[in-house]
Amino acid sequence: MSTESYQLDPHKWVKAYADYLYAYAIRRISNEELAKDLVQETFLAALEKAANFEGKSSERTWLTAILKNKIIDVYRKKSSGLTKDVQQAEHEQQDFFESDGHWSPAHRPLEFGIEDKDHLGNKEFNAILQKCLQKLPALWMSVFTMKHIDDEDTTLICTELKVSPSNFWVIIHRTKLNLRACLQKNW
């Protein structure tokens, strides 16, 4: 590879990558203003770190990695000190199960009806899923998003969000229960 391939072109970043980075951020944050801010912060951080770019990845991959770290910072900030939200969500789940651990009849899982390949339905489903994610406590949303949307390693999630592995799995379980209930109610 020539050294020319390692050259960055910041003048083209907004036109070439802004839409992609915004779409990446909005899927994980679900807040338009914050997503726009994160994309701007990504470009600024990239300008500051341009000398460190070694050309081992494409500009887009490098910018996405910077944005990903900024999103993790947002998750970390949202998840600290929010025990009241978690306690409320846990309380709401108490009626999901009978005392013997089986589903209560009112909350028994039903078929979603999303097995078809209708793309319009998928858009509607994704919109409802995003609304259901927003109703979760911030820590739960962060853990779920990092695990199931970003496909991050459990160890990294526990380290970044300062949760124990056992707490991680409890959060994932409770998040899935809440999402299922929300999706069944709204889909």
PDB file of C-alpha atoms in Angstrom:
ATOM      1  CA  MET A   1       0.000   0.000   0.000  1.00  0.00           C
ATOM      2  CA  SER A   2       1.238   3.447  -0.762  1.00  0.00           C
ATOM      3  CA  THR A   3       1.274   6.178   1.833  1.00  0.00           C
ATOM      4  CA  GLU A   4      -1.332   8.028  -0.236  1.00  0.00           C
ATOM      5  CA  SER A   5      -3.968   5.450   0.739  1.00  0.00           C
ATOM      6  CA  TYR A   6      -3.458   6.461   4.380  1.00  0.00           C
ATOM      7  CA  GLN A   7      -4.465  10.049   3.674  1.00  0.00           C
ATOM      8  CA  LEU A   8      -7.707  11.259   5.135  1.00  0.00           C
ATOM      9  CA  ASP A   9      -9.944  13.721   3.361  1.00  0.00           C
ATOM     10  CA  PRO A  10     -11.932  15.563   6.080  1.00  0.00           C
ATOM     11  CA  HIS A  11     -13.429  17.924   3.492  1.00  0.00           C
ATOM     12  CA  LYS A  12     -15.522  15.045   2.126  1.00  0.00           C
ATOM     13  CA  TRP A  13     -16.553  13.456   5.435  1.00  0.00           C
ATOM     14  CA  VAL A  14     -19.872  15.241   5.881  1.00  0.00           C
ATOM     15  CA  LYS A  15     -21.064  14.506   2.359  1.00  0.00           C
ATOM     16  CA  ALA A  16     -19.756  10.932   2.328  1.00  0.00           C
ATOM     17  CA  TYR A  17     -20.493   9.734   5.866  1.00  0.00           C
ATOM     18  CA  ALA A  18     -22.897  12.023   7.749  1.00  0.00           C
ATOM     19  CA  ASP A  19     -26.074  10.186   6.692  1.00  0.00           C
ATOM     20  CA  TYR A  20     -24.571   6.781   7.461  1.00  0.00           C
ATOM     21  CA  LEU A  21     -23.248   7.884  10.860  1.00  0.00           C
ATOM     22  CA  TYR A  22     -26.542   9.556  11.734  1.00  0.00           C
ATOM     23  CA  ALA A  23     -28.485   6.375  10.857  1.00  0.00           C
ATOM     24  CA  TYR A  24     -26.034   4.351  12.957  1.00  0.00           C
ATOM     25  CA  ALA A  25     -26.468   6.688  15.940  1.00  0.00           C
ATOM     26  CA  ILE A  26     -30.247   7.079  15.726  1.00  0.00           C
ATOM     27  CA  ARG A  27     -30.771   3.289  15.799  1.00  0.00           C
ATOM     28  CA  ARG A  28     -28.846   3.117  19.050  1.00  0.00           C
ATOM     29  CA  ILE A  29     -29.875   6.359  20.746  1.00  0.00           C
ATOM     30  CA  SER A  30     -33.401   7.079  19.394  1.00  0.00           C
ATOM     31  CA  ASN A  31     -32.953  10.801  20.013  1.00  0.00           C
ATOM     32  CA  GLU A  32     -32.556  12.915  16.877  1.00  0.00           C
ATOM     33  CA  GLU A  33     -30.798  15.875  18.475  1.00  0.00           C
ATOM     34  CA  LEU A  34     -28.401  13.706  20.441  1.00  0.00           C
ATOM     35  CA  ALA A  35     -27.655  11.621  17.342  1.00  0.00           C
ATOM     36  CA  LYS A  36     -26.834  14.786  15.354  1.00  0.00           C
ATOM     37  CA  ASP A  37     -24.618  16.035  18.176  1.00  0.00           C
ATOM     38  CA  LEU A  38     -22.787  12.725  18.345  1.00  0.00           C
ATOM     39  CA  VAL A  39     -22.097  12.776  14.612  1.00  0.00           C
ATOM     40  CA  GLN A  40     -20.689  16.312  14.908  1.00  0.00           C
ATOM     41  CA  GLU A  41     -18.593  15.274  17.901  1.00  0.00           C
ATOM     42  CA  THR A  42     -17.348  12.296  15.892  1.00  0.00           C
ATOM     43  CA  PHE A  43     -16.141  14.539  13.087  1.00  0.00           C
ATOM     44  CA  LEU A  44     -14.431  16.872  15.562  1.00  0.00           C
ATOM     45  CA  ALA A  45     -12.748  14.000  17.390  1.00  0.00           C
ATOM     46  CA  ALA A  46     -11.625  12.539  14.069  1.00  0.00           C
ATOM     47  CA  LEU A  47     -10.065  15.861  13.075  1.00  0.00           C
ATOM     48  CA  GLU A  48      -8.222  15.969  16.382  1.00  0.00           C
ATOM     49  CA  LYS A  49      -7.025  12.367  15.991  1.00  0.00           C
ATOM     50  CA  ALA A  50      -6.301  12.471  12.261  1.00  0.00           C
ATOM     51  CA  ALA A  51      -2.561  12.111  12.863  1.00  0.00           C
ATOM     52  CA  ASN A  52      -3.239   8.765  14.588  1.00  0.00           C
ATOM     53  CA  PHE A  53      -5.058   7.274  11.594  1.00  0.00           C
ATOM     54  CA  GLU A  54      -2.875   4.420  10.322  1.00  0.00           C
ATOM     55  CA  GLY A  55      -4.953   3.335   7.341  1.00  0.00           C
ATOM     56  CA  LYS A  56      -5.654  -0.130   8.766  1.00  0.00           C
ATOM     57  CA  SER A  57      -9.342   0.449   8.081  1.00  0.00           C
ATOM     58  CA  SER A  58     -11.426   2.645   5.819  1.00  0.00           C
ATOM     59  CA  GLU A  59     -12.348   6.188   6.835  1.00  0.00           C
ATOM     60  CA  ARG A  60     -15.926   5.066   7.327  1.00  0.00           C
ATOM     61  CA  THR A  61     -14.928   2.214   9.647  1.00  0.00           C
ATOM     62  CA  TRP A  62     -12.630   4.513  11.599  1.00  0.00           C
ATOM     63  CA  LEU A  63     -15.324   7.188  11.966  1.00  0.00           C
ATOM     64  CA  THR A  64     -17.869   4.541  12.984  1.00  0.00           C
ATOM     65  CA  ALA A  65     -15.511   3.285  15.708  1.00  0.00           C
ATOM     66  CA  ILE A  66     -15.176   6.819  17.068  1.00  0.00           C
ATOM     67  CA  LEU A  67     -18.973   7.235  17.022  1.00  0.00           C
ATOM     68  CA  LYS A  68     -19.434   3.860  18.689  1.00  0.00           C
ATOM     69  CA  ASN A  69     -17.215   4.964  21.587  1.00  0.00           C
ATOM     70  CA  LYS A  70     -19.204   8.170  21.929  1.00  0.00           C
ATOM     71  CA  ILE A  71     -22.444   6.163  22.050  1.00  0.00           C
ATOM     72  CA  ILE A  72     -20.992   3.924  24.766  1.00  0.00           C
ATOM     73  CA  ASP A  73     -20.173   7.084  26.732  1.00  0.00           C
ATOM     74  CA  VAL A  74     -23.834   8.124  26.427  1.00  0.00           C
ATOM     75  CA  TYR A  75     -24.956   4.676  27.609  1.00  0.00           C
ATOM     76  CA  ARG A  76     -22.580   4.899  30.548  1.00  0.00           C
ATOM     77  CA  LYS A  77     -23.873   8.335  31.567  1.00  0.00           C
ATOM     78  CA  LYS A  78     -27.514   7.265  31.218  1.00  0.00           C
ATOM     79  CA  SER A  79     -27.035   4.085  33.187  1.00  0.00           C
ATOM     80  CA  SER A  80     -25.356   5.537  36.260  1.00  0.00           C
ATOM     81  CA  GLY A  81     -27.523   6.139  39.292  1.00  0.00           C
ATOM     82  CA  LEU A  82     -30.899   5.182  37.849  1.00  0.00           C
ATOM     83  CA  THR A  83     -32.043   2.648  40.419  1.00  0.00           C
ATOM     84  CA  LYS A  84     -35.501   4.244  40.771  1.00  0.00           C
ATOM     85  CA  ASP A  85     -36.331   3.502  37.095  1.00  0.00           C
ATOM     86  CA  VAL A  86     -35.069  -0.054  37.496  1.00  0.00           C
ATOM     87  CA  GLN A  87     -37.101  -0.612  40.667  1.00  0.00           C
ATOM     88  CA  GLN A  88     -40.254   0.668  38.967  1.00  0.00           C
ATOM     89  CA  ALA A  89     -39.718  -1.589  35.945  1.00  0.00           C
ATOM     90  CA  GLU A  90     -39.060  -4.591  38.198  1.00  0.00           C
ATOM     91  CA  HIS A  91     -42.248  -3.857  40.130  1.00  0.00           C
ATOM     92  CA  GLU A  92     -44.257  -3.737  36.892  1.00  0.00           C
ATOM     93  CA  GLN A  93     -42.961  -7.205  35.990  1.00  0.00           C
ATOM     94  CA  GLN A  94     -44.156  -8.878  39.166  1.00  0.00           C
ATOM     95  CA  ASP A  95     -47.530  -9.748  37.649  1.00  0.00           C
ATOM     96  CA  PHE A  96     -45.960 -11.499  34.628  1.00  0.00           C
ATOM     97  CA  PHE A  97     -45.592 -14.767  36.549  1.00  0.00           C
ATOM     98  CA  GLU A  98     -47.585 -16.890  38.965  1.00  0.00           C
ATOM     99  CA  SER A  99     -46.040 -17.811  42.311  1.00  0.00           C
ATOM    100  CA  ASP A 100     -44.938 -21.170  40.834  1.00  0.00           C
ATOM    101  CA  GLY A 101     -42.896 -19.376  38.138  1.00  0.00           C
ATOM    102  CA  HIS A 102     -45.277 -20.025  35.216  1.00  0.00           C
ATOM    103  CA  TRP A 103     -46.640 -17.233  33.057  1.00  0.00           C
ATOM    104  CA  SER A 104     -49.821 -15.613  34.320  1.00  0.00           C
ATOM    105  CA  PRO A 105     -52.668 -16.093  31.797  1.00  0.00           C
ATOM    106  CA  ALA A 106     -52.900 -12.359  31.085  1.00  0.00           C
ATOM    107  CA  HIS A 107     -49.191 -12.065  30.255  1.00  0.00           C
ATOM    108  CA  ARG A 108     -48.591 -15.377  28.512  1.00  0.00           C
ATOM    109  CA  PRO A 109     -46.510 -14.832  25.328  1.00  0.00           C
ATOM    110  CA  LEU A 110     -48.526 -14.704  22.126  1.00  0.00           C
ATOM    111  CA  GLU A 111     -47.458 -14.994  18.518  1.00  0.00           C
ATOM    112  CA  PHE A 112     -46.216 -11.651  17.168  1.00  0.00           C
ATOM    113  CA  GLY A 113     -47.342 -12.205  13.598  1.00  0.00           C
ATOM    114  CA  ILE A 114     -44.141 -10.781  12.141  1.00  0.00           C
ATOM    115  CA  GLU A 115     -43.038 -13.965  10.436  1.00  0.00           C
ATOM    116  CA  ASP A 116     -44.092 -12.635   7.048  1.00  0.00           C
ATOM    117  CA  LYS A 117     -41.697 -10.752   4.805  1.00  0.00           C
ATOM    118  CA  ASP A 118     -43.786  -7.585   4.560  1.00  0.00           C
ATOM    119  CA  HIS A 119     -41.245  -4.735   4.548  1.00  0.00           C
ATOM    120  CA  LEU A 120     -43.867  -2.112   5.424  1.00  0.00           C
ATOM    121  CA  GLY A 121     -44.779  -4.190   8.458  1.00  0.00           C
ATOM    122  CA  ASN A 122     -41.101  -4.345   9.400  1.00  0.00           C
ATOM    123  CA  LYS A 123     -40.910  -0.534   9.358  1.00  0.00           C
ATOM    124  CA  GLU A 124     -43.974  -0.336  11.561  1.00  0.00           C
ATOM    125  CA  PHE A 125     -42.589  -3.032  13.834  1.00  0.00           C
ATOM    126  CA  ASN A 126     -39.238  -1.242  14.116  1.00  0.00           C
ATOM    127  CA  ALA A 127     -40.980   2.017  15.018  1.00  0.00           C
ATOM    128  CA  ILE A 128     -42.924   0.262  17.778  1.00  0.00           C
ATOM    129  CA  LEU A 129     -39.784  -1.536  18.952  1.00  0.00           C
ATOM    130  CA  GLN A 130     -37.961   1.811  19.222  1.00  0.00           C
ATOM    131  CA  LYS A 131     -40.823   3.246  21.298  1.00  0.00           C
ATOM    132  CA  CYS A 132     -40.770   0.182  23.553  1.00  0.00           C
ATOM    133  CA  LEU A 133     -37.003   0.517  23.978  1.00  0.00           C
ATOM    134  CA  GLN A 134     -37.460   4.150  25.014  1.00  0.00           C
ATOM    135  CA  LYS A 135     -39.795   3.078  27.823  1.00  0.00           C
ATOM    136  CA  LEU A 136     -37.087   0.916  29.396  1.00  0.00           C
ATOM    137  CA  PRO A 137     -34.839   2.157  32.182  1.00  0.00           C
ATOM    138  CA  ALA A 138     -31.710   3.663  30.597  1.00  0.00           C
ATOM    139  CA  LEU A 139     -29.410   0.937  31.915  1.00  0.00           C
ATOM    140  CA  TRP A 140     -31.641  -1.795  30.508  1.00  0.00           C
ATOM    141  CA  MET A 141     -31.848  -0.079  27.126  1.00  0.00           C
ATOM    142  CA  SER A 142     -28.069   0.374  27.059  1.00  0.00           C
ATOM    143  CA  VAL A 143     -27.366  -3.259  27.919  1.00  0.00           C
ATOM    144  CA  PHE A 144     -29.927  -4.573  25.428  1.00  0.00           C
ATOM    145  CA  THR A 145     -28.762  -2.286  22.615  1.00  0.00           C
ATOM    146  CA  MET A 146     -25.109  -3.101  23.116  1.00  0.00           C
ATOM    147  CA  LYS A 147     -25.827  -6.844  23.244  1.00  0.00           C
ATOM    148  CA  HIS A 148     -28.474  -7.287  20.558  1.00  0.00           C
ATOM    149  CA  ILE A 149     -28.042  -4.351  18.188  1.00  0.00           C
ATOM    150  CA  ASP A 150     -24.296  -3.717  18.424  1.00  0.00           C
ATOM    151  CA  ASP A 151     -23.524  -7.407  19.070  1.00  0.00           C
ATOM    152  CA  GLU A 152     -20.957  -6.498  21.715  1.00  0.00           C
ATOM    153  CA  ASP A 153     -19.234  -9.050  23.909  1.00  0.00           C
ATOM    154  CA  THR A 154     -20.792  -9.532  27.343  1.00  0.00           C
ATOM    155  CA  THR A 155     -17.489  -8.857  29.101  1.00  0.00           C
ATOM    156  CA  LEU A 156     -17.114  -5.505  27.321  1.00  0.00           C
ATOM    157  CA  ILE A 157     -20.683  -4.513  28.201  1.00  0.00           C
ATOM    158  CA  CYS A 158     -20.174  -5.399  31.871  1.00  0.00           C
ATOM    159  CA  THR A 159     -16.914  -3.459  31.968  1.00  0.00           C
ATOM    160  CA  GLU A 160     -18.210  -0.378  30.139  1.00  0.00           C
ATOM    161  CA  LEU A 161     -21.489  -0.142  32.050  1.00  0.00           C
ATOM    162  CA  LYS A 162     -20.076  -1.361  35.379  1.00  0.00           C
ATOM    163  CA  VAL A 163     -22.499  -4.234  35.903  1.00  0.00           C
ATOM    164  CA  SER A 164     -21.673  -7.709  37.184  1.00  0.00           C
ATOM    165  CA  PRO A 165     -22.118 -10.667  34.812  1.00  0.00           C
ATOM    166  CA  SER A 166     -25.012 -12.026  36.897  1.00  0.00           C
ATOM    167  CA  ASN A 167     -26.686  -8.599  36.943  1.00  0.00           C
ATOM    168  CA  PHE A 168     -26.154  -8.399  33.171  1.00  0.00           C
ATOM    169  CA  TRP A 169     -28.148 -11.593  32.582  1.00  0.00           C
ATOM    170  CA  VAL A 170     -30.910 -10.468  34.942  1.00  0.00           C
ATOM    171  CA  ILE A 171     -31.133  -7.178  33.030  1.00  0.00           C
ATOM    172  CA  ILE A 172     -31.253  -8.977  29.672  1.00  0.00           C
ATOM    173  CA  HIS A 173     -34.007 -11.289  30.932  1.00  0.00           C
ATOM    174  CA  ARG A 174     -36.097  -8.486  32.405  1.00  0.00           C
ATOM    175  CA  THR A 175     -35.599  -6.337  29.316  1.00  0.00           C
ATOM    176  CA  LYS A 176     -36.839  -9.114  27.082  1.00  0.00           C
ATOM    177  CA  LEU A 177     -39.890  -9.578  29.288  1.00  0.00           C
ATOM    178  CA  ASN A 178     -40.680  -5.858  29.139  1.00  0.00           C
ATOM    179  CA  LEU A 179     -40.110  -5.666  25.395  1.00  0.00           C
ATOM    180  CA  ARG A 180     -42.297  -8.700  24.793  1.00  0.00           C
ATOM    181  CA  ALA A 181     -45.115  -7.224  26.883  1.00  0.00           C
ATOM    182  CA  CYS A 182     -44.807  -3.841  25.185  1.00  0.00           C
ATOM    183  CA  LEU A 183     -44.696  -5.352  21.696  1.00  0.00           C
ATOM    184  CA  GLN A 184     -47.671  -7.611  22.381  1.00  0.00           C
ATOM    185  CA  LYS A 185     -49.644  -4.633  23.628  1.00  0.00           C
ATOM    186  CA  ASN A 186     -48.745  -2.316  20.732  1.00  0.00           C
ATOM    187  CA  TRP A 187     -48.140  -4.587  17.734  1.00  0.00           C
TER     188      TRP A 187
END
